[in-house]
Amino acid sequence: MPSSRRMTAHALPHSVTDALTMTRRGFAHWARRPGRFAVGLAFPVMMLVVFALFLGGGMAVEGGGDYTEFLVPGMLTLTMAFGLEGTMIELAQDINRGILDRFRSMPISPSSILVGRSLLDMLSSAVSLLIMTGAGLAIGWRWHGTAAGAAAALGLLLLLRFAMLWAGIYLALVAGKPDLVQAVQILVWPVAFLSNAFTSPGTMPGWMGAIADWNPMSATAGAVRELFANPGWTTDSWAAGHTVALAVAWPLLLLAVFVPLAVGRYARLSD
């Protein structure tokens, strides 16, 4: 039944319908577990408040400028990057409960499961980005650029999230079990902090600052600061001077790597 259905002339409409059904399944989970969903949205806001109001008073921006205006673009970037964890956890749970196998045995489009996961997580990320932007405005952050620049900044943030989403799908399909997912989660934090989200790579040891300069999160954070016309720290590296170009190139490279890997891994699950 599934094979014959995929071969019909109506395969594309069925794929779209099935993907939307999978997305609605995610909405139903949110409705049944509003507390978990709310905590997921509140955690980045709490981190922003801690770094801006508790620790920000001791921070200075090289070259002048308000630290909150430096910090908020960095926190928006980390919020999009940390979305990888949510994708991994949700997908790993579906694998361990046998839900993914059950879906694969049903007469639905095989791609709808991953596409539905992507749509749901991108919607969640857009809501999180909206809330974080509102929280930033509430604690004094302002953007000073054009509306087009602001729209481009938000677009770069969502592009990074989309790339991290597919990285999360692939890693969840490889790890499979929640305990292995937690091991990957532990590695996310050092990678996030080894960027220019909170401070200048120029203040780090040389080798560490070079890694931070080329971190994809540094590229997006630096580009967002530039587009919002917020203060930023720079170094003399090529990466620090071409953040907008790298903020586009890094996510596209990650997508080129992880989308085929995730699709291939998903196709081999039943082998």
Short mmCIF file of C-alpha atoms in Angstrom, two decimals:
data_model
loop_
_atom_site.label_atom_id
_atom_site.label_comp_id
_atom_site.label_asym_id
_atom_site.label_seq_id
_atom_site.Cartn_x
_atom_site.Cartn_y
_atom_site.Cartn_z
CA MET A 1 0.00 0.00 0.00
CA PRO A 2 2.63 2.58 0.86
CA SER A 3 4.64 1.87 -2.32
CA SER A 4 1.64 2.02 -4.61
CA ARG A 5 0.55 5.23 -3.02
CA ARG A 6 3.90 6.87 -3.53
CA MET A 7 3.72 6.08 -7.23
CA THR A 8 0.39 7.79 -7.81
CA ALA A 9 0.07 11.06 -9.64
CA HIS A 10 -1.21 12.56 -6.41
CA ALA A 11 1.96 11.78 -4.45
CA LEU A 12 2.89 15.43 -3.92
CA PRO A 13 -0.50 16.52 -2.48
CA HIS A 14 -0.45 13.47 -0.22
CA SER A 15 3.08 14.35 0.92
CA VAL A 16 2.00 17.87 1.79
CA THR A 17 -1.10 16.67 3.60
CA ASP A 18 0.88 14.06 5.54
CA ALA A 19 3.54 16.61 6.51
CA LEU A 20 0.85 18.99 7.78
CA THR A 21 -0.68 16.11 9.75
CA MET A 22 2.68 15.47 11.39
CA THR A 23 2.96 19.16 12.20
CA ARG A 24 -0.51 19.15 13.79
CA ARG A 25 0.61 16.17 15.88
CA GLY A 26 3.32 18.41 17.31
CA PHE A 27 0.76 21.12 18.10
CA ALA A 28 -1.32 18.51 19.93
CA HIS A 29 1.73 17.62 22.04
CA TRP A 30 2.22 21.29 22.90
CA ALA A 31 -1.44 21.54 23.95
CA ARG A 32 -1.16 18.45 26.17
CA ARG A 33 2.16 19.55 27.70
CA PRO A 34 1.97 23.36 27.85
CA GLY A 35 4.33 23.49 30.84
CA ARG A 36 7.15 21.79 28.98
CA PHE A 37 6.62 24.02 25.96
CA ALA A 38 6.57 27.14 28.15
CA VAL A 39 9.78 26.13 29.96
CA GLY A 40 11.49 25.65 26.60
CA LEU A 41 10.53 29.20 25.63
CA ALA A 42 11.35 30.71 29.03
CA PHE A 43 14.85 29.23 29.40
CA PRO A 44 16.56 31.50 26.82
CA VAL A 45 14.82 34.53 28.36
CA MET A 46 16.17 33.54 31.77
CA MET A 47 19.67 33.21 30.32
CA LEU A 48 19.34 36.65 28.71
CA VAL A 49 18.28 38.23 32.00
CA VAL A 50 21.13 36.54 33.90
CA PHE A 51 23.83 37.65 31.46
CA ALA A 52 22.42 41.13 30.85
CA LEU A 53 21.33 42.20 34.33
CA PHE A 54 23.41 40.07 36.71
CA LEU A 55 26.71 39.82 34.85
CA GLY A 56 26.47 42.55 32.22
CA GLY A 57 27.36 45.33 34.67
CA GLY A 58 30.92 44.02 34.81
CA MET A 59 31.32 43.80 31.04
CA ALA A 60 32.58 46.50 28.69
CA VAL A 61 32.36 46.75 24.93
CA GLU A 62 35.66 47.35 23.17
CA GLY A 63 35.38 50.61 21.28
CA GLY A 64 32.38 51.73 23.34
CA GLY A 65 28.71 50.96 23.30
CA ASP A 66 26.09 49.38 25.51
CA TYR A 67 26.77 45.77 26.52
CA THR A 68 23.08 44.86 26.39
CA GLU A 69 22.98 45.92 22.73
CA PHE A 70 26.05 43.76 22.15
CA LEU A 71 24.66 40.81 24.09
CA VAL A 72 21.12 40.50 22.67
CA PRO A 73 22.19 39.59 19.09
CA GLY A 74 24.53 36.99 20.57
CA MET A 75 21.74 35.52 22.69
CA LEU A 76 19.36 35.46 19.72
CA THR A 77 22.00 33.47 17.84
CA LEU A 78 22.54 31.01 20.68
CA THR A 79 18.77 30.52 21.04
CA MET A 80 18.59 29.46 17.40
CA ALA A 81 21.62 27.18 17.77
CA PHE A 82 20.36 25.57 20.99
CA GLY A 83 17.17 24.59 19.16
CA LEU A 84 19.23 21.64 17.94
CA GLU A 85 18.76 20.06 21.37
CA GLY A 86 14.95 20.17 21.22
CA THR A 87 14.95 18.58 17.77
CA MET A 88 17.23 15.78 18.95
CA ILE A 89 15.22 15.03 22.10
CA GLU A 90 11.84 14.92 20.39
CA LEU A 91 13.06 12.72 17.53
CA ALA A 92 15.03 10.40 19.83
CA GLN A 93 11.95 9.90 21.98
CA ASP A 94 9.90 8.95 18.91
CA ILE A 95 12.58 6.44 17.95
CA ASN A 96 12.76 4.83 21.39
CA ARG A 97 9.00 4.57 21.79
CA GLY A 98 8.73 2.84 18.45
CA ILE A 99 6.58 5.67 17.11
CA LEU A 100 8.88 6.30 14.17
CA ASP A 101 8.74 2.62 13.16
CA ARG A 102 4.97 2.69 13.40
CA PHE A 103 4.77 5.76 11.18
CA ARG A 104 7.07 4.12 8.66
CA SER A 105 4.76 1.08 8.51
CA MET A 106 1.71 3.23 7.78
CA PRO A 107 0.53 4.35 4.32
CA ILE A 108 1.91 7.85 4.65
CA SER A 109 4.57 9.70 2.73
CA PRO A 110 8.00 8.68 4.12
CA SER A 111 9.29 12.24 3.85
CA SER A 112 6.35 13.68 5.80
CA ILE A 113 7.85 12.68 9.16
CA LEU A 114 11.04 14.70 8.71
CA VAL A 115 9.29 17.53 6.87
CA GLY A 116 6.63 17.76 9.61
CA ARG A 117 9.38 17.80 12.25
CA SER A 118 11.11 20.63 10.36
CA LEU A 119 7.93 22.71 10.02
CA LEU A 120 7.06 22.29 13.69
CA ASP A 121 10.53 23.20 14.94
CA MET A 122 10.78 26.22 12.66
CA LEU A 123 7.42 27.48 13.93
CA SER A 124 8.61 26.96 17.49
CA SER A 125 11.83 28.81 16.71
CA ALA A 126 9.93 31.74 15.19
CA VAL A 127 7.87 32.02 18.38
CA SER A 128 11.03 31.79 20.50
CA LEU A 129 12.71 34.46 18.38
CA LEU A 130 9.69 36.74 18.80
CA ILE A 131 9.69 36.26 22.58
CA MET A 132 13.45 36.81 22.86
CA THR A 133 13.21 39.98 20.77
CA GLY A 134 10.46 41.26 23.06
CA ALA A 135 12.54 40.36 26.14
CA GLY A 136 15.51 42.19 24.66
CA LEU A 137 13.42 45.31 24.09
CA ALA A 138 12.11 45.05 27.65
CA ILE A 139 15.63 45.15 29.15
CA GLY A 140 16.74 48.07 27.03
CA TRP A 141 18.04 46.62 23.76
CA ARG A 142 17.33 48.67 20.63
CA TRP A 143 18.27 48.29 16.97
CA HIS A 144 19.46 51.36 15.09
CA GLY A 145 19.55 50.08 11.53
CA THR A 146 16.94 50.01 8.77
CA ALA A 147 13.82 47.86 8.67
CA ALA A 148 15.36 45.93 5.77
CA GLY A 149 18.49 45.32 7.82
CA ALA A 150 16.41 44.08 10.74
CA ALA A 151 14.46 41.74 8.45
CA ALA A 152 17.73 40.41 7.02
CA ALA A 153 19.06 39.83 10.54
CA LEU A 154 15.98 37.81 11.49
CA GLY A 155 16.29 35.87 8.24
CA LEU A 156 19.91 34.96 9.03
CA LEU A 157 18.89 33.79 12.50
CA LEU A 158 16.19 31.51 11.08
CA LEU A 159 18.61 30.24 8.42
CA LEU A 160 21.03 29.20 11.16
CA ARG A 161 18.18 27.49 13.02
CA PHE A 162 17.14 25.60 9.89
CA ALA A 163 20.70 24.34 9.42
CA MET A 164 21.01 23.32 13.09
CA LEU A 165 17.62 21.63 12.86
CA TRP A 166 18.88 19.24 10.18
CA ALA A 167 22.08 18.67 12.12
CA GLY A 168 19.85 17.75 15.08
CA ILE A 169 17.76 15.36 12.96
CA TYR A 170 20.86 13.55 11.74
CA LEU A 171 22.46 13.34 15.19
CA ALA A 172 19.21 12.04 16.73
CA LEU A 173 18.92 9.37 14.04
CA VAL A 174 22.53 8.33 14.70
CA ALA A 175 22.42 8.51 18.52
CA GLY A 176 18.93 7.05 18.83
CA LYS A 177 18.84 6.82 22.61
CA PRO A 178 18.14 9.77 24.96
CA ASP A 179 21.29 9.11 27.03
CA LEU A 180 23.44 9.42 23.92
CA VAL A 181 21.52 12.53 22.97
CA GLN A 182 22.44 14.02 26.35
CA ALA A 183 26.11 13.38 25.61
CA VAL A 184 25.78 15.40 22.42
CA GLN A 185 23.96 18.13 24.33
CA ILE A 186 26.93 18.52 26.67
CA LEU A 187 29.13 19.32 23.69
CA VAL A 188 26.76 22.03 22.45
CA TRP A 189 27.51 24.39 25.33
CA PRO A 190 31.32 24.63 24.92
CA VAL A 191 30.86 25.17 21.19
CA ALA A 192 28.34 27.92 21.88
CA PHE A 193 30.55 29.68 24.40
CA LEU A 194 33.57 29.38 22.11
CA SER A 195 32.14 32.17 19.97
CA ASN A 196 31.74 35.95 20.10
CA ALA A 197 28.25 35.71 21.63
CA PHE A 198 29.36 37.05 25.01
CA THR A 199 32.80 38.50 24.51
CA SER A 200 35.41 39.29 21.90
CA PRO A 201 37.58 36.46 20.54
CA GLY A 202 40.42 38.98 20.94
CA THR A 203 40.23 38.52 24.71
CA MET A 204 40.81 34.75 24.38
CA PRO A 205 44.11 32.89 23.99
CA GLY A 206 45.29 33.12 20.39
CA TRP A 207 44.38 29.62 19.23
CA MET A 208 41.03 29.79 21.00
CA GLY A 209 40.23 33.21 19.56
CA ALA A 210 40.96 31.91 16.05
CA ILE A 211 38.48 29.05 16.55
CA ALA A 212 35.91 31.47 17.95
CA ASP A 213 36.34 33.78 14.94
CA TRP A 214 35.45 30.94 12.55
CA ASN A 215 32.63 29.51 14.66
CA PRO A 216 29.38 29.60 12.61
CA MET A 217 27.63 31.15 15.61
CA SER A 218 30.19 33.99 15.65
CA ALA A 219 29.44 34.68 11.99
CA THR A 220 25.68 34.93 12.59
CA ALA A 221 26.06 36.94 15.83
CA GLY A 222 28.48 39.36 14.15
CA ALA A 223 26.26 39.74 11.09
CA VAL A 224 23.16 40.33 13.20
CA ARG A 225 24.97 43.02 15.20
CA GLU A 226 26.04 44.68 11.96
CA LEU A 227 22.52 44.58 10.48
CA PHE A 228 20.93 45.82 13.71
CA ALA A 229 23.65 48.52 13.91
CA ASN A 230 24.53 47.34 17.41
CA PRO A 231 28.05 47.58 18.85
CA GLY A 232 30.38 44.70 18.16
CA TRP A 233 33.89 43.57 18.90
CA THR A 234 36.10 42.71 15.98
CA THR A 235 39.50 41.22 15.40
CA ASP A 236 41.83 41.55 12.45
CA SER A 237 40.84 38.16 11.01
CA TRP A 238 39.19 37.74 7.62
CA ALA A 239 36.25 35.99 9.30
CA ALA A 240 35.53 38.94 11.58
CA GLY A 241 35.44 41.29 8.59
CA HIS A 242 33.06 39.20 6.48
CA THR A 243 30.44 38.09 8.98
CA VAL A 244 27.42 38.58 6.70
CA ALA A 245 28.91 36.44 3.94
CA LEU A 246 29.87 33.74 6.43
CA ALA A 247 26.45 33.92 8.13
CA VAL A 248 24.99 32.83 4.78
CA ALA A 249 27.75 30.41 3.80
CA TRP A 250 28.01 28.44 7.05
CA PRO A 251 24.32 27.41 7.28
CA LEU A 252 24.23 26.54 3.57
CA LEU A 253 27.31 24.37 4.04
CA LEU A 254 25.76 22.67 7.08
CA LEU A 255 22.57 22.03 5.10
CA ALA A 256 24.56 20.61 2.19
CA VAL A 257 26.21 18.17 4.60
CA PHE A 258 23.44 17.22 7.02
CA VAL A 259 20.33 17.06 4.81
CA PRO A 260 21.72 14.22 2.64
CA LEU A 261 23.17 12.50 5.72
CA ALA A 262 19.84 12.72 7.59
CA VAL A 263 17.78 11.54 4.62
CA GLY A 264 20.19 8.66 4.00
CA ARG A 265 20.22 7.63 7.65
CA TYR A 266 16.43 7.79 7.83
CA ALA A 267 16.13 5.58 4.74
CA ARG A 268 18.42 2.97 6.37
CA LEU A 269 16.57 2.82 9.71
CA SER A 270 14.78 -0.39 8.80
CA ASP A 271 17.90 -2.11 7.42
#
